Short mmCIF file of C-alpha atoms in Angstrom, two decimals:
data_model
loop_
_atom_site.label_atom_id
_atom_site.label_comp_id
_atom_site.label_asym_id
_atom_site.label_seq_id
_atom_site.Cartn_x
_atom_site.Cartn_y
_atom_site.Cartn_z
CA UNK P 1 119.08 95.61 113.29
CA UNK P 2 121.83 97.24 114.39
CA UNK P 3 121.54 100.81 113.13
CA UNK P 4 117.89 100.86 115.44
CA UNK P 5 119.28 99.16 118.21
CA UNK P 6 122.25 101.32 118.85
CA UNK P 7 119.74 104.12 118.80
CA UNK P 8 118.04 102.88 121.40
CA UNK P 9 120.71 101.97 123.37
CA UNK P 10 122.52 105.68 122.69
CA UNK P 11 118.60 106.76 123.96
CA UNK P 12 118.61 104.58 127.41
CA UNK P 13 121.74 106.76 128.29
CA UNK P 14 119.89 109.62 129.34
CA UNK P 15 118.67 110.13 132.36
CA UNK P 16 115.21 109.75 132.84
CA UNK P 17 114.99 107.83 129.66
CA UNK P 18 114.72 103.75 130.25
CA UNK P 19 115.06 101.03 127.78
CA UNK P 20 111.38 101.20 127.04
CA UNK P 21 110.88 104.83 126.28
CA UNK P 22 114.14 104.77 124.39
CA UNK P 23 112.31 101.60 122.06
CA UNK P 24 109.31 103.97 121.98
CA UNK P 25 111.38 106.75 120.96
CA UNK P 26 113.30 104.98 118.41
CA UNK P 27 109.98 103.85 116.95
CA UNK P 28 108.63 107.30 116.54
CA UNK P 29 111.31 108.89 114.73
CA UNK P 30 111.12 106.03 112.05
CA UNK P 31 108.03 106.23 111.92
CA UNK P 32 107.95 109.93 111.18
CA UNK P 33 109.67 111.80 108.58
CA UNK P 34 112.92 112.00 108.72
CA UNK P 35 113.40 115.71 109.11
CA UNK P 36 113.30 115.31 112.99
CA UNK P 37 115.91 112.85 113.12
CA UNK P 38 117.57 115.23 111.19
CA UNK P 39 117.21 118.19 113.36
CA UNK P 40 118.23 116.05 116.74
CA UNK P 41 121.13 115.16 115.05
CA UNK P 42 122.49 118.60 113.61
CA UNK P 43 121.46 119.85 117.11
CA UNK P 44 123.23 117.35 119.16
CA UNK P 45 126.47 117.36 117.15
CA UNK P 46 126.97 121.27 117.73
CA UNK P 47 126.29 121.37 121.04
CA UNK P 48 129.34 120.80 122.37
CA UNK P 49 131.14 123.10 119.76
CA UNK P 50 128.53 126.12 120.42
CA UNK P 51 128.06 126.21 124.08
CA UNK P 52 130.70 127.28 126.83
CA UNK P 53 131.03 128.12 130.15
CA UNK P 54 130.52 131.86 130.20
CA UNK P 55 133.96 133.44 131.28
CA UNK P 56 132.38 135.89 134.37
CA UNK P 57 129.92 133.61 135.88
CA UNK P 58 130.64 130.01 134.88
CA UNK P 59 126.89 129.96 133.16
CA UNK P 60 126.24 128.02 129.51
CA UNK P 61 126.92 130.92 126.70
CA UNK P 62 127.60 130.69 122.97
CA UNK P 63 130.01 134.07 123.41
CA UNK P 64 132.51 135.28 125.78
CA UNK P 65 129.88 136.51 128.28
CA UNK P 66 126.25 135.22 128.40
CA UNK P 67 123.31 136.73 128.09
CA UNK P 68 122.88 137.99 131.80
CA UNK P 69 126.45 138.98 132.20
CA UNK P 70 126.50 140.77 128.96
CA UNK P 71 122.68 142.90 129.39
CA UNK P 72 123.92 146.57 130.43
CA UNK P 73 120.11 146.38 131.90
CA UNK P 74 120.95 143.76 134.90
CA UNK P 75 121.12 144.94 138.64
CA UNK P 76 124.90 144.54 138.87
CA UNK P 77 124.73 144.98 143.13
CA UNK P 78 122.93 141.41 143.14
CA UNK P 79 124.69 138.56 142.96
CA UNK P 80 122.76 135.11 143.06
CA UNK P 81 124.95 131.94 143.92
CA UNK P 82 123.53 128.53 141.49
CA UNK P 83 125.13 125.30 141.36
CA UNK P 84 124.66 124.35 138.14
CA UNK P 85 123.94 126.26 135.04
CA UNK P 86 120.60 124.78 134.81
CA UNK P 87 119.73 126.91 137.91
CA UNK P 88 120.60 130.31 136.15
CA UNK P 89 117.69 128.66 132.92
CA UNK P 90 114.71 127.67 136.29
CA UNK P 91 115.66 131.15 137.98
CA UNK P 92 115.36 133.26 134.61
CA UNK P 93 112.33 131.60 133.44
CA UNK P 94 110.59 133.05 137.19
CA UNK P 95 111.94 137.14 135.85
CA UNK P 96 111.66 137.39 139.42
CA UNK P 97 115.45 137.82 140.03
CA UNK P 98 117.08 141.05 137.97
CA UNK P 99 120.59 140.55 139.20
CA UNK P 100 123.56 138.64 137.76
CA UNK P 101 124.49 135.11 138.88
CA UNK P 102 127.32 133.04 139.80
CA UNK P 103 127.54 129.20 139.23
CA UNK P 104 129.40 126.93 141.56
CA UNK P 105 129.46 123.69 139.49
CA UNK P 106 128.73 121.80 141.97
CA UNK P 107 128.28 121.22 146.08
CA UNK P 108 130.56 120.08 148.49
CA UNK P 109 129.97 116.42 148.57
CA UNK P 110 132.76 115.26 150.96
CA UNK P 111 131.49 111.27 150.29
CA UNK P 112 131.30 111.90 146.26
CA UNK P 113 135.17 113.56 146.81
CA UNK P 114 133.58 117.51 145.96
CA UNK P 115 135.76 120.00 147.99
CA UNK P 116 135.63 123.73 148.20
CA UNK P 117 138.55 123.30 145.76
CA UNK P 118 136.75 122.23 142.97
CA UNK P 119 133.91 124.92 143.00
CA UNK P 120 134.65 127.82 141.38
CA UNK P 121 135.11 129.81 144.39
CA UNK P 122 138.12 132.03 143.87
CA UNK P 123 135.42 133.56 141.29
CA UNK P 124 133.20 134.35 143.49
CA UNK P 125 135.99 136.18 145.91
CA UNK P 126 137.15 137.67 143.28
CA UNK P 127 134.01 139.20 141.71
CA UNK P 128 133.35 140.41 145.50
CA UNK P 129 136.49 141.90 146.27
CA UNK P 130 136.27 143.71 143.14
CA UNK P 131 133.43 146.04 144.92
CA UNK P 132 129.87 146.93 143.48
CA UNK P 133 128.09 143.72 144.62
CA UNK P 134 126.19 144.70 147.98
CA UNK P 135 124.14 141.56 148.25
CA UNK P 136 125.12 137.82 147.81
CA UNK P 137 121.99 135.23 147.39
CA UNK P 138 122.85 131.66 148.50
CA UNK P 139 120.77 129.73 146.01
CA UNK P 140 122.34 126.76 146.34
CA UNK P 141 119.18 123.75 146.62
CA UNK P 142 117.62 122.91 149.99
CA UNK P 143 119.23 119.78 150.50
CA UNK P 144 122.20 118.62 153.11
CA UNK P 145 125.06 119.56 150.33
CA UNK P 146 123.35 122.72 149.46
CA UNK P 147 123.01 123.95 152.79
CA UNK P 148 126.60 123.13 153.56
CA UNK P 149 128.04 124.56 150.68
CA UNK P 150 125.69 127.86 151.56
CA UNK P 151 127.36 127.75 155.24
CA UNK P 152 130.84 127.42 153.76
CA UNK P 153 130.15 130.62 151.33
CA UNK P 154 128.56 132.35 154.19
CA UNK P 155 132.06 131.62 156.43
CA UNK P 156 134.53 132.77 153.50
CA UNK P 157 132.46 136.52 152.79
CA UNK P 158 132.38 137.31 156.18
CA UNK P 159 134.18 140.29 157.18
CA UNK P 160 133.50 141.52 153.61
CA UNK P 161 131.22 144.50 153.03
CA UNK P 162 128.33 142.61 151.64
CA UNK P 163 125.17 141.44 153.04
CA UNK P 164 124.81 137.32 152.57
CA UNK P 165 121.76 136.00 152.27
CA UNK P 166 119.61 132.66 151.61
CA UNK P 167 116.38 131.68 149.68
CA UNK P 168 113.61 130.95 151.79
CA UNK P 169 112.46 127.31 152.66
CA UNK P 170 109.52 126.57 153.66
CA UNK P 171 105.97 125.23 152.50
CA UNK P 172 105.32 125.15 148.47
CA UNK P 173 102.42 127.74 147.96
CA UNK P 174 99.84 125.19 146.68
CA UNK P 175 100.87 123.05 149.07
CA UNK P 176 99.15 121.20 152.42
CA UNK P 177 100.35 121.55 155.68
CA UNK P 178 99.30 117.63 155.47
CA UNK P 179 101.84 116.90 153.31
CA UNK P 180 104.77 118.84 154.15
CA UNK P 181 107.86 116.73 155.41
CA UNK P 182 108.45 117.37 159.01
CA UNK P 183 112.21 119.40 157.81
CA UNK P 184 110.19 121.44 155.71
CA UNK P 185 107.23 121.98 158.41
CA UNK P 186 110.05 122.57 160.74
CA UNK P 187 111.81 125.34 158.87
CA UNK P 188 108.81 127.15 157.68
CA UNK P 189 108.26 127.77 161.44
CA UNK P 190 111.87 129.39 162.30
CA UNK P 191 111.25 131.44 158.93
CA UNK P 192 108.08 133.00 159.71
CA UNK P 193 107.78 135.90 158.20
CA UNK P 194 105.84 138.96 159.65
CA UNK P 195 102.41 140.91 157.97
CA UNK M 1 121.84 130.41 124.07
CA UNK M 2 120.23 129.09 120.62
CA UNK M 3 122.60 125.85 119.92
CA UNK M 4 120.82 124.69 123.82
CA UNK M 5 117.48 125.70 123.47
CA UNK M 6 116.79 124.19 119.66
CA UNK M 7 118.18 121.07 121.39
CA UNK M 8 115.95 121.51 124.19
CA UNK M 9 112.79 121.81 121.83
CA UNK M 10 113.89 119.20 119.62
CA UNK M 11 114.02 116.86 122.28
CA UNK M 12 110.73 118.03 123.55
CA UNK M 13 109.05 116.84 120.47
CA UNK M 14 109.62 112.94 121.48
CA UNK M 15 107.35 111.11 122.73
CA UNK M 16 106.89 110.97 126.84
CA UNK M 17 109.75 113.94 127.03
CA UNK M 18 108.03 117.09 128.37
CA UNK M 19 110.10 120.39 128.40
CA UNK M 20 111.44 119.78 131.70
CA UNK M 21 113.01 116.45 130.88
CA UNK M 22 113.99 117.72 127.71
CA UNK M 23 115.55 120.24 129.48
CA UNK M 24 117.02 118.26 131.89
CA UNK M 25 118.07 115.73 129.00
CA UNK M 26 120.23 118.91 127.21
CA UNK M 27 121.90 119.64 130.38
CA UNK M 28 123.29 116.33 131.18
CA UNK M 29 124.44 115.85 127.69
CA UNK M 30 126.70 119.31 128.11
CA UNK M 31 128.00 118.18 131.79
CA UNK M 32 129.17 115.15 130.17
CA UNK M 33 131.79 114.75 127.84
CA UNK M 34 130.69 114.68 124.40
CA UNK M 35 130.88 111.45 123.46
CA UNK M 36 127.50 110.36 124.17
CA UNK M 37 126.89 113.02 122.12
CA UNK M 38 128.45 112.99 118.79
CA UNK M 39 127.34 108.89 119.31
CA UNK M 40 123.90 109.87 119.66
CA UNK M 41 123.65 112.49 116.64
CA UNK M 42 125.53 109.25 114.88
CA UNK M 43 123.42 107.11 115.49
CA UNK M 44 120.11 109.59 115.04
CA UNK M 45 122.18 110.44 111.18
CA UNK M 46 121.74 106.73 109.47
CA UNK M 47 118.83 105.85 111.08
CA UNK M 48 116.57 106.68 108.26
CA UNK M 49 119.25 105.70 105.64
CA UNK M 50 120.04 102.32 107.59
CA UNK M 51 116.37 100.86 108.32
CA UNK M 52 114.09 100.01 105.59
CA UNK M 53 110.79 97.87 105.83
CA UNK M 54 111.58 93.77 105.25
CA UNK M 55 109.78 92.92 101.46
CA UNK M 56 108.05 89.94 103.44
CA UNK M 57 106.63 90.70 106.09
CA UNK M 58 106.82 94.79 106.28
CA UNK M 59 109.30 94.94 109.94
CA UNK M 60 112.42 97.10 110.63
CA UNK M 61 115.24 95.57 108.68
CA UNK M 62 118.48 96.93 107.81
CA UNK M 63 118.31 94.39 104.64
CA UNK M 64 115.88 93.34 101.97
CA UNK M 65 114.94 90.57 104.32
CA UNK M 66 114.83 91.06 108.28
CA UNK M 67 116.30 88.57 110.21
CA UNK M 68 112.53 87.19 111.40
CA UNK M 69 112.14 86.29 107.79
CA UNK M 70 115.80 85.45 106.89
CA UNK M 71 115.90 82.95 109.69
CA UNK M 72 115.99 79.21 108.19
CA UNK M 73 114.80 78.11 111.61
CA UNK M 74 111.74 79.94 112.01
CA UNK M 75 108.69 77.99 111.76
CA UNK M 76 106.98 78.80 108.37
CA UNK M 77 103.54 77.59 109.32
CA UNK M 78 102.75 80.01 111.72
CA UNK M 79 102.10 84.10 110.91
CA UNK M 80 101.95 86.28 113.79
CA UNK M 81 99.68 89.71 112.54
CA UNK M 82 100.52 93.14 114.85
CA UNK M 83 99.79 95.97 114.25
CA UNK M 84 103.39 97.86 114.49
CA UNK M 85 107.37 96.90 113.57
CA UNK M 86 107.98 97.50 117.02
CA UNK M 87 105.08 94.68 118.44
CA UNK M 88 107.65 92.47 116.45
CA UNK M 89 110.52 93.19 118.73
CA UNK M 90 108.13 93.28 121.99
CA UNK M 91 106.89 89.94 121.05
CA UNK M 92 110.61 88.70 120.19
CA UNK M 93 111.87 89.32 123.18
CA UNK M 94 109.36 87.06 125.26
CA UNK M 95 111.30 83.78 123.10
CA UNK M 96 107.92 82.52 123.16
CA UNK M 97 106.53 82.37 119.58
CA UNK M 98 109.31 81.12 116.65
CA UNK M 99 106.62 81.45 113.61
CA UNK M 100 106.83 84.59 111.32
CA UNK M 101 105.59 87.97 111.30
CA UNK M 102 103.18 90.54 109.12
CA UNK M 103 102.99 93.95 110.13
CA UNK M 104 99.93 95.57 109.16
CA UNK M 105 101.32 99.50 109.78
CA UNK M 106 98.56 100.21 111.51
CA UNK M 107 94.52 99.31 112.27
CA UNK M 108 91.35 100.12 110.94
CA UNK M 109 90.28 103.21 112.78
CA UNK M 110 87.46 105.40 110.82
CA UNK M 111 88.04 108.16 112.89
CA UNK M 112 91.70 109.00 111.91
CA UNK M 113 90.70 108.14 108.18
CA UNK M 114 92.30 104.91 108.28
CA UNK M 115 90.55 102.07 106.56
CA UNK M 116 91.40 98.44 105.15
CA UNK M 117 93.33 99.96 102.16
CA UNK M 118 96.27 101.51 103.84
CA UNK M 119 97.11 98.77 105.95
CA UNK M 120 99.10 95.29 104.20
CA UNK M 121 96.64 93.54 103.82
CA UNK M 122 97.15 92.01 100.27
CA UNK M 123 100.29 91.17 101.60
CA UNK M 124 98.73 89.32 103.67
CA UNK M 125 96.30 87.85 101.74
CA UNK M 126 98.99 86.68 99.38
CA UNK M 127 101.28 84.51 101.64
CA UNK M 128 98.28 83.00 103.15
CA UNK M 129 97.20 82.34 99.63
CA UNK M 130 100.68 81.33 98.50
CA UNK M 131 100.41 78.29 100.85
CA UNK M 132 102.94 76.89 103.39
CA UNK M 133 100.76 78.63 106.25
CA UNK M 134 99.05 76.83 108.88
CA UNK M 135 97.70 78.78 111.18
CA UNK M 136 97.36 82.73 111.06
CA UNK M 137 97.43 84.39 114.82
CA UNK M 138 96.04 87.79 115.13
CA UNK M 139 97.90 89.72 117.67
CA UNK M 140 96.90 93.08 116.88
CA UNK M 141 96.31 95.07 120.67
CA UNK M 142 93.13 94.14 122.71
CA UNK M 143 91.34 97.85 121.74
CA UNK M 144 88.28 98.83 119.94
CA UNK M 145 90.04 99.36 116.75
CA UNK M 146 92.38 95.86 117.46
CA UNK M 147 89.40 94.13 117.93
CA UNK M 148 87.98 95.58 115.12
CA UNK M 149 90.79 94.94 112.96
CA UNK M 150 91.60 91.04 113.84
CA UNK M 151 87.86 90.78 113.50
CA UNK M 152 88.02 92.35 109.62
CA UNK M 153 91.48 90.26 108.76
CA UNK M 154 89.17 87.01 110.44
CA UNK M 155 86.59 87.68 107.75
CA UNK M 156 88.81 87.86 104.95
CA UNK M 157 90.54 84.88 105.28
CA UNK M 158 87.80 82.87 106.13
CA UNK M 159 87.23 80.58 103.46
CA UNK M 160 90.90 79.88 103.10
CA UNK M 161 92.49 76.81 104.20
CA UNK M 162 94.34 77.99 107.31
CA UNK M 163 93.38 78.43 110.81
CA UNK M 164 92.84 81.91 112.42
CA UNK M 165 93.48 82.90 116.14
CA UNK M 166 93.61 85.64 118.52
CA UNK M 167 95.62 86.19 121.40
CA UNK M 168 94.63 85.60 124.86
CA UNK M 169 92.94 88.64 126.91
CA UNK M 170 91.91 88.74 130.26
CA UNK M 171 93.82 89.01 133.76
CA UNK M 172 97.10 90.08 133.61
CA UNK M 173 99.95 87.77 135.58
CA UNK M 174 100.21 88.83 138.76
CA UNK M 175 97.39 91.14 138.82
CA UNK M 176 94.80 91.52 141.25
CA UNK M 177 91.17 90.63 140.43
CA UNK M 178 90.16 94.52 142.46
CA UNK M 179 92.08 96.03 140.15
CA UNK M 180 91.18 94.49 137.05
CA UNK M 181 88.33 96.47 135.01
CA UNK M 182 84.95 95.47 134.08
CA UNK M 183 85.96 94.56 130.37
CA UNK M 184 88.84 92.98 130.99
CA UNK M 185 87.70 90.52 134.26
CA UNK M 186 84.50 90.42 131.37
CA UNK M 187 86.80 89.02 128.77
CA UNK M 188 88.95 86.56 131.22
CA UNK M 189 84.95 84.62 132.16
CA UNK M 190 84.68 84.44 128.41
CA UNK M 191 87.54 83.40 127.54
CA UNK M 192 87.90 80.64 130.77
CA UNK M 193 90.35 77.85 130.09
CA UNK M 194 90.05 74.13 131.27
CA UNK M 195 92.76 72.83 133.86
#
């Protein structure tokens, strides 16, 4: 059956979907209506067509600007740094952060070949140099790459006339001291933070 | 960003994908290039046009016949009963058993409504009664309403010239006798096999 089977193998391409949840998949959208299958389908062949990177900060958008760049209402002093756009979606979904953003698209990888080069950096310098940002947040992940690529951002706005700064790492709240990983442990003790 | 977020919910109505895979799903799919797209909305397109229930014995098939059924080399004495097209392929894929299939579309569970009437049963019934079948095995899953179900179809066809089976339960290969539950390690005394 080849019509089911190439679904299922089209399915096992995604990440976090295997061979068997792509079978189980499969199974449930024959054995549902069809309007579903349908709907995936319309969905997944606009996508592409529909979504873009926004021209200002490199985010997903369906217009010339995105939703954050274009809302008169955002903080435009603030300027949070993401990797990916998927950042920008977990970040807005906290409405913790009232700034505007700036997406990398990417880290530097040096092993996977990911230079400064291929980061949209000259954006960044740009939208800087331009004036009215006072504050730059390094969002970047906690990871090796993240941290790196924070450093390296940190290097290139110095002697700029805006403050840099980072997220905070340190234990989940919810968490147990128990389980914390010694890094983690380790860095929530040079981050202490005052009462 | 509507043309990403419908996708995002429409992928979050699958089974096993949450809104965070789904999510995570959407993303990859735009990072990529858009083949894997436009393939997958393909293949997601025909799916319901393509696949169609076999006459016999009520499995996926893209023609009037599946390829189970169509086969000239399958043994035509033996008639594996499950409960779901997609026990077919499970049970394919072990190369184990080379009889034929029926696919009930379901079992007998009171609580969801379902009773002996919408499942194929007089399909059933009929190529048993047709002749040409030796041996009927009943390979619907080892639950309350699986049980209840082979039990039902056992009833039905007693009387009738052919032999009626059920599949093996009990310990699990490689399992560990601690781990095994009380009905199961239950089931595998029962059902104790000589060496």
């Amino acid at each position: 059956m080849n019509a089911l089977d190439d679904l299922i193998e089209s399915f096992s391409r995604l990440p976090g979907v295997g061979k068997k949840s792509a079978s189980r998949i499969a199974h449930f959208l024959l054995r549902n209506d069809r309007s579903l299958c349908e709907r995936l389908s319309r969905d997944l062949s606009v996508l592409h067509d529909r979504i873009r990177p926004c021209s200002v900060c490199g985010s997903y958008s369906e217009e010339e600007l995105c939703p954050v760049c274009a809302d008169p209402g955002r903080d435009r002093t603030l300027l949070c740094v993401v990797e990916q756009p998927q950042d920008v979606q977990t970040i807005e979904a906290v409405r913790e952060y009232h700034g505007l953003f700036h997406v990398l698209g990417g880290v530097i990888a040096p092993l996977e070949g990911i230079g400064p080069d291929q980061l949209r950096l000259s954006g960044l310098l740009a939208r800087v140099n331009e004036g009215g940002v006072a504050e730059v947040i390094l969002a970047t992940n906690p990871t090796v790459e993240g941290d790196t690529t924070a450093l390296y951002i940190q290097r290139i706005l110095k002697g700029l006339p805006v403050k840099v700064t980072r997220l905070a790492s340190g234990l989940p709240v919810g968490g147990d001291l128990e389980y914390a990983d010694r890094l983690t442990l380790a860095r929530s003790f040079r981050g202490r933070t005052g009462f």
